[in-house]
Amino acid sequence: MAADQLSVTFAALADPTRRAILARVAQGEATVMELAEPFRLKLPTVSKHLKVLRRAGLITQGRQAQWRPCRLEPAPLKDVADWVERYREIWEERMGQLSDYLRQLQDKEETDGSEE
Amino acid sequence: MAADQLSVTFAALADPTRRAILARVAQGEATVMELAEPFRLKLPTVSKHLKVLRRAGLITQGRQAQWRPCRLEPAPLKDVADWVERYREIWEERMGQLSDYLRQLQDKEETDGSEE
DNA sequence: CTCATAGTTTCCTATGCAGCTAATTAGCTA
DNA sequence: TAGCTAATTAGCTGCATAGGAAACTATGAG
């Protein structure tokens, strides 16, 4: 995998389990067990997902007794948002055209189609 | 890799070469040769990058004689933007706290620091 | 010290991608 | 038809990851 930060972040997000973990952690801190519970995954597997998220800077893990509570670190998500924002103009323009096209189709149908 | 659309999109974006290709294609259609030129990559390598982007629905390739012009398809980018948008509130709040903290530091410095 | 709990690390297999070269397909031209 | 150009596919190596089992570390309770 490429070493640059954005690539690492995208790679970390390219897994539904990890995105679900982020969604859970966004609600508040959670232990590894709590994170593992919704998925039918063994602890080591979840632990490795967390490692990927940690390397991407998307979470940090503290220490409270034998627990390692996970906390969301949203900075890389802002980077993603900033990156994708550059394309907003393009998709809004194209989606607009698509809407126009669909509207045309509909108009056409209403014109030469049977009303009722 | 996970099969769901968003995961495939994120995986496709997790490579600086592919993001550069997208940036180039955003300027307008381009042939595979034109896309390969800025990178010191062989055509087959670029061709495979395009395959990944195509599978993610980020580009389509037409046919004009022996050229396969690439065109950006921004819909998956909108999906990414929609996904990341859910976290905006969190990072704005946190970044806000960070700004506050930095401002406090600065104030403190100005208070007990030597004003020249 | 001993045991239990929470997590991590190590080792395994399988899969997928990044890069290359060589071979192949698709379309134009002479 | 042969030959040229554009692009893809096939086959290769090397590396990263997803998943699991087993072993190890770290902390707290008795």
PDB file of C-alpha atoms (C1' of nucleotides) in Angstrom:
ATOM      1  CA  MET A   1       0.000   0.000   0.000  1.00  0.00           C
ATOM      2  CA  ALA A   2       1.107   3.574  -0.555  1.00  0.00           C
ATOM      3  CA  ALA A   3       2.618   5.337   2.445  1.00  0.00           C
ATOM      4  CA  ASP A   4       0.982   8.743   2.142  1.00  0.00           C
ATOM      5  CA  GLN A   5      -1.511   9.686   4.813  1.00  0.00           C
ATOM      6  CA  LEU A   6      -4.566   9.996   2.604  1.00  0.00           C
ATOM      7  CA  SER A   7      -3.966   6.577   1.063  1.00  0.00           C
ATOM      8  CA  VAL A   8      -3.621   4.994   4.479  1.00  0.00           C
ATOM      9  CA  THR A   9      -6.861   6.655   5.554  1.00  0.00           C
ATOM     10  CA  PHE A  10      -8.777   5.519   2.473  1.00  0.00           C
ATOM     11  CA  ALA A  11      -7.419   1.997   2.884  1.00  0.00           C
ATOM     12  CA  ALA A  12      -8.568   1.974   6.497  1.00  0.00           C
ATOM     13  CA  LEU A  13     -12.046   3.055   5.423  1.00  0.00           C
ATOM     14  CA  ALA A  14     -12.242   0.379   2.730  1.00  0.00           C
ATOM     15  CA  ASP A  15     -13.767  -2.138   5.070  1.00  0.00           C
ATOM     16  CA  PRO A  16     -17.349  -2.201   6.349  1.00  0.00           C
ATOM     17  CA  THR A  17     -16.302  -3.610   9.720  1.00  0.00           C
ATOM     18  CA  ARG A  18     -13.930  -0.720  10.306  1.00  0.00           C
ATOM     19  CA  ARG A  19     -16.515   1.844   9.216  1.00  0.00           C
ATOM     20  CA  ALA A  20     -18.976   0.260  11.638  1.00  0.00           C
ATOM     21  CA  ILE A  21     -16.373   0.499  14.374  1.00  0.00           C
ATOM     22  CA  LEU A  22     -15.951   4.187  13.606  1.00  0.00           C
ATOM     23  CA  ALA A  23     -19.700   4.698  13.729  1.00  0.00           C
ATOM     24  CA  ARG A  24     -19.802   3.024  17.141  1.00  0.00           C
ATOM     25  CA  VAL A  25     -16.867   4.985  18.489  1.00  0.00           C
ATOM     26  CA  ALA A  26     -18.450   8.193  17.240  1.00  0.00           C
ATOM     27  CA  GLN A  27     -21.141   7.623  19.897  1.00  0.00           C
ATOM     28  CA  GLY A  28     -18.512   7.605  22.601  1.00  0.00           C
ATOM     29  CA  GLU A  29     -15.555   5.661  23.895  1.00  0.00           C
ATOM     30  CA  ALA A  30     -15.782   1.891  23.791  1.00  0.00           C
ATOM     31  CA  THR A  31     -13.656  -1.057  24.842  1.00  0.00           C
ATOM     32  CA  VAL A  32     -12.427  -3.634  22.368  1.00  0.00           C
ATOM     33  CA  MET A  33     -14.919  -6.179  23.677  1.00  0.00           C
ATOM     34  CA  GLU A  34     -17.785  -3.768  23.201  1.00  0.00           C
ATOM     35  CA  LEU A  35     -16.618  -3.126  19.674  1.00  0.00           C
ATOM     36  CA  ALA A  36     -16.289  -6.822  18.912  1.00  0.00           C
ATOM     37  CA  GLU A  37     -19.706  -7.722  20.254  1.00  0.00           C
ATOM     38  CA  PRO A  38     -21.895  -6.625  17.276  1.00  0.00           C
ATOM     39  CA  PHE A  39     -19.725  -8.565  14.816  1.00  0.00           C
ATOM     40  CA  ARG A  40     -19.144 -12.254  15.024  1.00  0.00           C
ATOM     41  CA  LEU A  41     -15.422 -11.721  15.018  1.00  0.00           C
ATOM     42  CA  LYS A  42     -12.808 -12.945  17.430  1.00  0.00           C
ATOM     43  CA  LEU A  43     -10.986 -10.426  19.562  1.00  0.00           C
ATOM     44  CA  PRO A  44      -7.684 -10.746  17.692  1.00  0.00           C
ATOM     45  CA  THR A  45      -9.422  -9.878  14.441  1.00  0.00           C
ATOM     46  CA  VAL A  46     -11.004  -6.771  15.928  1.00  0.00           C
ATOM     47  CA  SER A  47      -7.715  -5.888  17.540  1.00  0.00           C
ATOM     48  CA  LYS A  48      -6.107  -5.923  14.125  1.00  0.00           C
ATOM     49  CA  HIS A  49      -8.834  -3.731  12.651  1.00  0.00           C
ATOM     50  CA  LEU A  50      -8.144  -1.276  15.433  1.00  0.00           C
ATOM     51  CA  LYS A  51      -4.471  -1.376  14.585  1.00  0.00           C
ATOM     52  CA  VAL A  52      -5.265  -0.343  11.022  1.00  0.00           C
ATOM     53  CA  LEU A  53      -7.515   2.462  12.259  1.00  0.00           C
ATOM     54  CA  ARG A  54      -4.852   3.574  14.712  1.00  0.00           C
ATOM     55  CA  ARG A  55      -2.191   3.697  12.018  1.00  0.00           C
ATOM     56  CA  ALA A  56      -4.522   5.866   9.971  1.00  0.00           C
ATOM     57  CA  GLY A  57      -4.927   8.185  12.946  1.00  0.00           C
ATOM     58  CA  LEU A  58      -8.674   7.559  13.008  1.00  0.00           C
ATOM     59  CA  ILE A  59      -8.730   6.336  16.602  1.00  0.00           C
ATOM     60  CA  THR A  60      -6.581   6.448  19.683  1.00  0.00           C
ATOM     61  CA  GLN A  61      -6.630   3.943  22.516  1.00  0.00           C
ATOM     62  CA  GLY A  62      -6.161   4.889  26.119  1.00  0.00           C
ATOM     63  CA  ARG A  63      -5.579   2.670  29.092  1.00  0.00           C
ATOM     64  CA  GLN A  64      -7.911   2.140  32.037  1.00  0.00           C
ATOM     65  CA  ALA A  65      -6.916  -0.912  34.086  1.00  0.00           C
ATOM     66  CA  GLN A  66      -6.946  -3.765  31.581  1.00  0.00           C
ATOM     67  CA  TRP A  67      -9.204  -1.963  29.163  1.00  0.00           C
ATOM     68  CA  ARG A  68      -8.060  -0.004  26.142  1.00  0.00           C
ATOM     69  CA  PRO A  69     -10.952   2.376  25.460  1.00  0.00           C
ATOM     70  CA  CYS A  70     -11.111   3.544  21.853  1.00  0.00           C
ATOM     71  CA  ARG A  71     -11.754   7.140  20.968  1.00  0.00           C
ATOM     72  CA  LEU A  72     -12.529   8.606  17.562  1.00  0.00           C
ATOM     73  CA  GLU A  73      -9.983  11.013  16.088  1.00  0.00           C
ATOM     74  CA  PRO A  74     -11.833  12.835  13.329  1.00  0.00           C
ATOM     75  CA  ALA A  75      -8.956  14.761  11.742  1.00  0.00           C
ATOM     76  CA  PRO A  76      -8.328  12.262   8.905  1.00  0.00           C
ATOM     77  CA  LEU A  77     -12.038  12.310   8.114  1.00  0.00           C
ATOM     78  CA  LYS A  78     -11.809  16.030   7.590  1.00  0.00           C
ATOM     79  CA  ASP A  79      -8.929  15.379   5.177  1.00  0.00           C
ATOM     80  CA  VAL A  80     -11.159  12.976   3.265  1.00  0.00           C
ATOM     81  CA  ALA A  81     -13.953  15.536   3.177  1.00  0.00           C
ATOM     82  CA  ASP A  82     -11.572  18.222   1.967  1.00  0.00           C
ATOM     83  CA  TRP A  83     -10.243  15.932  -0.748  1.00  0.00           C
ATOM     84  CA  VAL A  84     -13.612  14.848  -2.074  1.00  0.00           C
ATOM     85  CA  GLU A  85     -14.980  18.371  -1.902  1.00  0.00           C
ATOM     86  CA  ARG A  86     -12.925  19.276  -4.963  1.00  0.00           C
ATOM     87  CA  TYR A  87     -15.201  17.079  -7.042  1.00  0.00           C
ATOM     88  CA  ARG A  88     -18.479  18.411  -5.711  1.00  0.00           C
ATOM     89  CA  GLU A  89     -18.853  20.872  -8.545  1.00  0.00           C
ATOM     90  CA  ILE A  90     -18.477  18.073 -11.063  1.00  0.00           C
ATOM     91  CA  TRP A  91     -21.004  15.702  -9.575  1.00  0.00           C
ATOM     92  CA  GLU A  92     -23.528  18.425  -8.932  1.00  0.00           C
ATOM     93  CA  GLU A  93     -23.261  19.508 -12.534  1.00  0.00           C
ATOM     94  CA  ARG A  94     -23.514  15.951 -13.841  1.00  0.00           C
ATOM     95  CA  MET A  95     -26.248  14.911 -11.456  1.00  0.00           C
ATOM     96  CA  GLY A  96     -28.067  18.043 -12.535  1.00  0.00           C
ATOM     97  CA  GLN A  97     -27.796  16.953 -16.117  1.00  0.00           C
ATOM     98  CA  LEU A  98     -29.045  13.539 -15.113  1.00  0.00           C
ATOM     99  CA  SER A  99     -32.068  15.081 -13.417  1.00  0.00           C
ATOM    100  CA  ASP A 100     -32.700  17.160 -16.510  1.00  0.00           C
ATOM    101  CA  TYR A 101     -32.511  14.045 -18.648  1.00  0.00           C
ATOM    102  CA  LEU A 102     -34.902  12.139 -16.430  1.00  0.00           C
ATOM    103  CA  ARG A 103     -37.245  15.110 -16.471  1.00  0.00           C
ATOM    104  CA  GLN A 104     -37.114  15.154 -20.259  1.00  0.00           C
ATOM    105  CA  LEU A 105     -37.910  11.456 -20.377  1.00  0.00           C
ATOM    106  CA  GLN A 106     -40.851  12.016 -18.096  1.00  0.00           C
ATOM    107  CA  ASP A 107     -42.133  14.950 -20.136  1.00  0.00           C
ATOM    108  CA  LYS A 108     -41.806  12.888 -23.297  1.00  0.00           C
ATOM    109  CA  GLU A 109     -43.751  10.056 -21.729  1.00  0.00           C
ATOM    110  CA  GLU A 110     -46.493  12.372 -20.615  1.00  0.00           C
ATOM    111  CA  THR A 111     -46.689  13.823 -24.131  1.00  0.00           C
ATOM    112  CA  ASP A 112     -46.860  10.722 -26.337  1.00  0.00           C
ATOM    113  CA  GLY A 113     -47.910   8.245 -23.641  1.00  0.00           C
ATOM    114  CA  SER A 114     -51.517   7.370 -22.897  1.00  0.00           C
ATOM    115  CA  GLU A 115     -52.893   9.619 -20.190  1.00  0.00           C
ATOM    116  CA  GLU A 116     -54.697   7.090 -17.995  1.00  0.00           C
TER     117      GLU A 116
ATOM    118  CA  MET B   1     -11.601  -7.025   0.034  1.00  0.00           C
ATOM    119  CA  ALA B   2     -15.186  -6.431   1.003  1.00  0.00           C
ATOM    120  CA  ALA B   3     -17.697  -6.487  -1.817  1.00  0.00           C
ATOM    121  CA  ASP B   4     -19.912  -3.559  -0.872  1.00  0.00           C
ATOM    122  CA  GLN B   5     -19.855  -0.517  -3.097  1.00  0.00           C
ATOM    123  CA  LEU B   6     -18.456   1.968  -0.624  1.00  0.00           C
ATOM    124  CA  SER B   7     -15.602  -0.343   0.331  1.00  0.00           C
ATOM    125  CA  VAL B   8     -14.700  -0.851  -3.308  1.00  0.00           C
ATOM    126  CA  THR B   9     -14.732   2.915  -3.807  1.00  0.00           C
ATOM    127  CA  PHE B  10     -12.537   3.612  -0.788  1.00  0.00           C
ATOM    128  CA  ALA B  11     -10.111   0.871  -1.860  1.00  0.00           C
ATOM    129  CA  ALA B  12      -9.905   2.426  -5.314  1.00  0.00           C
ATOM    130  CA  LEU B  13      -9.104   5.806  -3.768  1.00  0.00           C
ATOM    131  CA  ALA B  14      -6.416   4.341  -1.503  1.00  0.00           C
ATOM    132  CA  ASP B  15      -3.693   4.877  -4.085  1.00  0.00           C
ATOM    133  CA  PRO B  16      -2.080   8.188  -5.034  1.00  0.00           C
ATOM    134  CA  THR B  17      -1.678   7.143  -8.666  1.00  0.00           C
ATOM    135  CA  ARG B  18      -5.380   6.465  -9.001  1.00  0.00           C
ATOM    136  CA  ARG B  19      -6.291   9.731  -7.292  1.00  0.00           C
ATOM    137  CA  ALA B  20      -3.986  11.543  -9.710  1.00  0.00           C
ATOM    138  CA  ILE B  21      -5.695   9.779 -12.597  1.00  0.00           C
ATOM    139  CA  LEU B  22      -9.043  10.963 -11.291  1.00  0.00           C
ATOM    140  CA  ALA B  23      -7.736  14.509 -11.014  1.00  0.00           C
ATOM    141  CA  ARG B  24      -6.557  14.344 -14.600  1.00  0.00           C
ATOM    142  CA  VAL B  25      -9.799  12.870 -15.884  1.00  0.00           C
ATOM    143  CA  ALA B  26     -11.720  15.533 -14.025  1.00  0.00           C
ATOM    144  CA  GLN B  27     -10.207  18.021 -16.489  1.00  0.00           C
ATOM    145  CA  GLY B  28     -11.706  16.128 -19.391  1.00  0.00           C
ATOM    146  CA  GLU B  29     -11.525  12.825 -21.239  1.00  0.00           C
ATOM    147  CA  ALA B  30      -8.106  11.268 -21.718  1.00  0.00           C
ATOM    148  CA  THR B  31      -6.664   8.196 -23.392  1.00  0.00           C
ATOM    149  CA  VAL B  32      -4.747   5.566 -21.462  1.00  0.00           C
ATOM    150  CA  MET B  33      -1.473   6.787 -22.977  1.00  0.00           C
ATOM    151  CA  GLU B  34      -2.165  10.337 -21.880  1.00  0.00           C
ATOM    152  CA  LEU B  35      -2.933   9.102 -18.389  1.00  0.00           C
ATOM    153  CA  ALA B  36       0.234   7.020 -18.245  1.00  0.00           C
ATOM    154  CA  GLU B  37       2.498   9.821 -19.407  1.00  0.00           C
ATOM    155  CA  PRO B  38       2.883  11.787 -16.115  1.00  0.00           C
ATOM    156  CA  PHE B  39       3.816   8.627 -14.219  1.00  0.00           C
ATOM    157  CA  ARG B  40       6.786   6.476 -14.998  1.00  0.00           C
ATOM    158  CA  LEU B  41       4.545   3.475 -15.252  1.00  0.00           C
ATOM    159  CA  LYS B  42       4.120   1.006 -18.073  1.00  0.00           C
ATOM    160  CA  LEU B  43       0.816   0.876 -19.904  1.00  0.00           C
ATOM    161  CA  PRO B  44      -0.301  -2.454 -18.394  1.00  0.00           C
ATOM    162  CA  THR B  45       0.106  -1.039 -14.907  1.00  0.00           C
ATOM    163  CA  VAL B  46      -2.016   1.976 -15.736  1.00  0.00           C
ATOM    164  CA  SER B  47      -4.504  -0.281 -17.434  1.00  0.00           C
ATOM    165  CA  LYS B  48      -4.939  -2.208 -14.206  1.00  0.00           C
ATOM    166  CA  HIS B  49      -5.394   0.973 -12.214  1.00  0.00           C
ATOM    167  CA  LEU B  50      -8.147   1.901 -14.640  1.00  0.00           C
ATOM    168  CA  LYS B  51      -9.712  -1.504 -14.135  1.00  0.00           C
ATOM    169  CA  VAL B  52      -9.883  -0.849 -10.401  1.00  0.00           C
ATOM    170  CA  LEU B  53     -11.396   2.590 -10.985  1.00  0.00           C
ATOM    171  CA  ARG B  54     -13.870   1.111 -13.455  1.00  0.00           C
ATOM    172  CA  ARG B  55     -14.956  -1.564 -10.996  1.00  0.00           C
ATOM    173  CA  ALA B  56     -15.552   1.185  -8.455  1.00  0.00           C
ATOM    174  CA  GLY B  57     -17.690   3.037 -11.012  1.00  0.00           C
ATOM    175  CA  LEU B  58     -15.382   6.050 -10.813  1.00  0.00           C
ATOM    176  CA  ILE B  59     -14.642   6.069 -14.528  1.00  0.00           C
ATOM    177  CA  THR B  60     -16.066   4.710 -17.732  1.00  0.00           C
ATOM    178  CA  GLN B  61     -14.139   4.031 -20.885  1.00  0.00           C
ATOM    179  CA  GLY B  62     -15.544   4.595 -24.352  1.00  0.00           C
ATOM    180  CA  ARG B  63     -14.215   3.487 -27.684  1.00  0.00           C
ATOM    181  CA  GLN B  64     -12.897   5.701 -30.460  1.00  0.00           C
ATOM    182  CA  ALA B  65     -10.968   3.691 -33.025  1.00  0.00           C
ATOM    183  CA  GLN B  66      -8.176   2.041 -30.988  1.00  0.00           C
ATOM    184  CA  TRP B  67      -8.419   4.534 -28.159  1.00  0.00           C
ATOM    185  CA  ARG B  68     -10.395   3.982 -24.971  1.00  0.00           C
ATOM    186  CA  PRO B  69     -11.011   7.498 -23.676  1.00  0.00           C
ATOM    187  CA  CYS B  70     -11.578   7.661 -19.926  1.00  0.00           C
ATOM    188  CA  ARG B  71     -14.333   9.735 -18.427  1.00  0.00           C
ATOM    189  CA  LEU B  72     -14.916  10.578 -14.791  1.00  0.00           C
ATOM    190  CA  GLU B  73     -18.083   9.237 -13.190  1.00  0.00           C
ATOM    191  CA  PRO B  74     -18.533  11.275 -10.035  1.00  0.00           C
ATOM    192  CA  ALA B  75     -21.428   9.399  -8.436  1.00  0.00           C
ATOM    193  CA  PRO B  76     -19.278   7.267  -6.086  1.00  0.00           C
ATOM    194  CA  LEU B  77     -17.482  10.424  -4.977  1.00  0.00           C
ATOM    195  CA  LYS B  78     -20.799  11.833  -3.893  1.00  0.00           C
ATOM    196  CA  ASP B  79     -21.370   8.647  -1.895  1.00  0.00           C
ATOM    197  CA  VAL B  80     -18.041   9.212  -0.174  1.00  0.00           C
ATOM    198  CA  ALA B  81     -18.939  12.817   0.567  1.00  0.00           C
ATOM    199  CA  ASP B  82     -22.322  11.768   1.957  1.00  0.00           C
ATOM    200  CA  TRP B  83     -20.683   9.134   4.145  1.00  0.00           C
ATOM    201  CA  VAL B  84     -18.012  11.399   5.589  1.00  0.00           C
ATOM    202  CA  GLU B  85     -20.468  14.221   6.099  1.00  0.00           C
ATOM    203  CA  ARG B  86     -21.961  12.360   9.051  1.00  0.00           C
ATOM    204  CA  TYR B  87     -18.777  13.030  10.983  1.00  0.00           C
ATOM    205  CA  ARG B  88     -18.515  16.724  10.192  1.00  0.00           C
ATOM    206  CA  GLU B  89     -20.241  17.720  13.380  1.00  0.00           C
ATOM    207  CA  ILE B  90     -17.733  15.727  15.401  1.00  0.00           C
ATOM    208  CA  TRP B  91     -14.602  17.096  13.823  1.00  0.00           C
ATOM    209  CA  GLU B  92     -15.867  20.658  13.828  1.00  0.00           C
ATOM    210  CA  GLU B  93     -16.588  20.361  17.521  1.00  0.00           C
ATOM    211  CA  ARG B  94     -13.235  18.752  18.275  1.00  0.00           C
ATOM    212  CA  MET B  95     -11.247  21.059  16.023  1.00  0.00           C
ATOM    213  CA  GLY B  96     -13.055  23.915  17.688  1.00  0.00           C
ATOM    214  CA  GLN B  97     -11.864  22.690  21.052  1.00  0.00           C
ATOM    215  CA  LEU B  98      -8.378  22.423  19.634  1.00  0.00           C
ATOM    216  CA  SER B  99      -8.518  26.031  18.433  1.00  0.00           C
ATOM    217  CA  ASP B 100      -9.760  27.083  21.856  1.00  0.00           C
ATOM    218  CA  TYR B 101      -6.906  25.246  23.490  1.00  0.00           C
ATOM    219  CA  LEU B 102      -4.338  26.830  21.203  1.00  0.00           C
ATOM    220  CA  ARG B 103      -5.870  30.227  21.855  1.00  0.00           C
ATOM    221  CA  GLN B 104      -5.614  29.618  25.595  1.00  0.00           C
ATOM    222  CA  LEU B 105      -1.971  28.681  25.219  1.00  0.00           C
ATOM    223  CA  GLN B 106      -1.354  31.852  23.284  1.00  0.00           C
ATOM    224  CA  ASP B 107      -3.185  33.998  25.826  1.00  0.00           C
ATOM    225  CA  LYS B 108      -1.208  32.403  28.626  1.00  0.00           C
ATOM    226  CA  GLU B 109       2.027  33.087  26.813  1.00  0.00           C
ATOM    227  CA  GLU B 110       1.109  36.706  26.257  1.00  0.00           C
ATOM    228  CA  THR B 111       0.208  37.043  29.945  1.00  0.00           C
ATOM    229  CA  ASP B 112       3.262  35.612  31.679  1.00  0.00           C
ATOM    230  CA  GLY B 113       5.636  36.020  28.741  1.00  0.00           C
ATOM    231  CA  SER B 114       7.901  39.030  28.328  1.00  0.00           C
ATOM    232  CA  GLU B 115       6.254  41.620  26.140  1.00  0.00           C
ATOM    233  CA  GLU B 116       9.539  42.434  24.435  1.00  0.00           C
TER     234      GLU B 116
ATOM    235  C1'  DC C   1       1.678 -15.843  44.301  1.00  0.00           C
ATOM    236  C1'  DT C   2      -2.383 -17.472  41.602  1.00  0.00           C
ATOM    237  C1'  DC C   3      -6.166 -16.898  38.808  1.00  0.00           C
ATOM    238  C1'  DA C   4      -9.283 -14.420  35.762  1.00  0.00           C
ATOM    239  C1'  DT C   5     -10.109 -10.831  32.383  1.00  0.00           C
ATOM    240  C1'  DA C   6      -8.862  -7.727  28.448  1.00  0.00           C
ATOM    241  C1'  DG C   7      -5.930  -7.171  24.592  1.00  0.00           C
ATOM    242  C1'  DT C   8      -2.138  -7.941  21.744  1.00  0.00           C
ATOM    243  C1'  DT C   9       1.171 -10.527  19.131  1.00  0.00           C
ATOM    244  C1'  DT C  10       2.639 -14.504  16.441  1.00  0.00           C
ATOM    245  C1'  DC C  11       1.933 -17.961  13.045  1.00  0.00           C
ATOM    246  C1'  DC C  12      -0.947 -19.874   9.625  1.00  0.00           C
ATOM    247  C1'  DT C  13      -3.721 -19.814   4.867  1.00  0.00           C
ATOM    248  C1'  DA C  14      -5.936 -17.424   1.249  1.00  0.00           C
ATOM    249  C1'  DT C  15      -6.741 -13.391  -1.429  1.00  0.00           C
ATOM    250  C1'  DG C  16      -5.742  -9.122  -3.759  1.00  0.00           C
ATOM    251  C1'  DC C  17      -2.950  -5.564  -5.508  1.00  0.00           C
ATOM    252  C1'  DA C  18       1.453  -3.020  -7.479  1.00  0.00           C
ATOM    253  C1'  DG C  19       4.792  -3.403 -10.601  1.00  0.00           C
ATOM    254  C1'  DC C  20       7.071  -5.698 -14.514  1.00  0.00           C
ATOM    255  C1'  DT C  21       7.591  -8.441 -19.266  1.00  0.00           C
ATOM    256  C1'  DA C  22       5.590 -11.019 -22.889  1.00  0.00           C
ATOM    257  C1'  DA C  23       1.727 -12.269 -25.459  1.00  0.00           C
ATOM    258  C1'  DT C  24      -2.794 -11.079 -27.240  1.00  0.00           C
ATOM    259  C1'  DT C  25      -6.822  -8.397 -28.983  1.00  0.00           C
ATOM    260  C1'  DA C  26      -8.929  -4.384 -31.496  1.00  0.00           C
ATOM    261  C1'  DG C  27      -8.892  -1.151 -34.996  1.00  0.00           C
ATOM    262  C1'  DC C  28      -6.751   1.671 -38.610  1.00  0.00           C
ATOM    263  C1'  DT C  29      -3.796   1.947 -42.944  1.00  0.00           C
ATOM    264  C1'  DA C  30      -1.386   0.638 -46.931  1.00  0.00           C
TER     265       DA C  30
ATOM    266  C1'  DT D   1      -3.232  -9.308 -46.667  1.00  0.00           C
ATOM    267  C1'  DA D   2       0.579  -7.403 -43.573  1.00  0.00           C
ATOM    268  C1'  DG D   3       1.873  -4.064 -40.426  1.00  0.00           C
ATOM    269  C1'  DC D   4       1.295  -0.272 -37.043  1.00  0.00           C
ATOM    270  C1'  DT D   5      -0.709   1.668 -32.756  1.00  0.00           C
ATOM    271  C1'  DA D   6      -3.545   1.437 -28.513  1.00  0.00           C
ATOM    272  C1'  DA D   7      -4.826  -1.192 -24.967  1.00  0.00           C
ATOM    273  C1'  DT D   8      -5.769  -5.381 -22.408  1.00  0.00           C
ATOM    274  C1'  DT D   9      -4.750  -9.955 -20.534  1.00  0.00           C
ATOM    275  C1'  DA D  10      -1.726 -13.535 -18.683  1.00  0.00           C
ATOM    276  C1'  DG D  11       1.987 -14.837 -15.828  1.00  0.00           C
ATOM    277  C1'  DC D  12       5.369 -13.540 -12.554  1.00  0.00           C
ATOM    278  C1'  DT D  13       7.293 -11.671  -7.750  1.00  0.00           C
ATOM    279  C1'  DG D  14       6.656  -9.353  -3.544  1.00  0.00           C
ATOM    280  C1'  DC D  15       3.902  -7.383  -0.075  1.00  0.00           C
ATOM    281  C1'  DA D  16      -0.298  -6.212   2.692  1.00  0.00           C
ATOM    282  C1'  DT D  17      -4.501  -7.732   4.554  1.00  0.00           C
ATOM    283  C1'  DA D  18      -8.704 -10.703   6.402  1.00  0.00           C
ATOM    284  C1'  DG D  19      -9.723 -14.343   9.046  1.00  0.00           C
ATOM    285  C1'  DG D  20      -8.631 -17.856  12.668  1.00  0.00           C
ATOM    286  C1'  DA D  21      -5.978 -20.487  16.647  1.00  0.00           C
ATOM    287  C1'  DA D  22      -2.566 -20.345  20.030  1.00  0.00           C
ATOM    288  C1'  DA D  23       0.531 -18.022  22.909  1.00  0.00           C
ATOM    289  C1'  DC D  24       1.803 -14.013  25.349  1.00  0.00           C
ATOM    290  C1'  DT D  25       1.286  -9.443  28.141  1.00  0.00           C
ATOM    291  C1'  DA D  26      -0.936  -6.449  31.414  1.00  0.00           C
ATOM    292  C1'  DT D  27      -3.884  -5.380  35.047  1.00  0.00           C
ATOM    293  C1'  DG D  28      -6.915  -6.330  39.022  1.00  0.00           C
ATOM    294  C1'  DA D  29      -8.950  -9.660  42.671  1.00  0.00           C
ATOM    295  C1'  DG D  30      -8.079 -13.081  46.393  1.00  0.00           C
TER     296       DG D  30
END
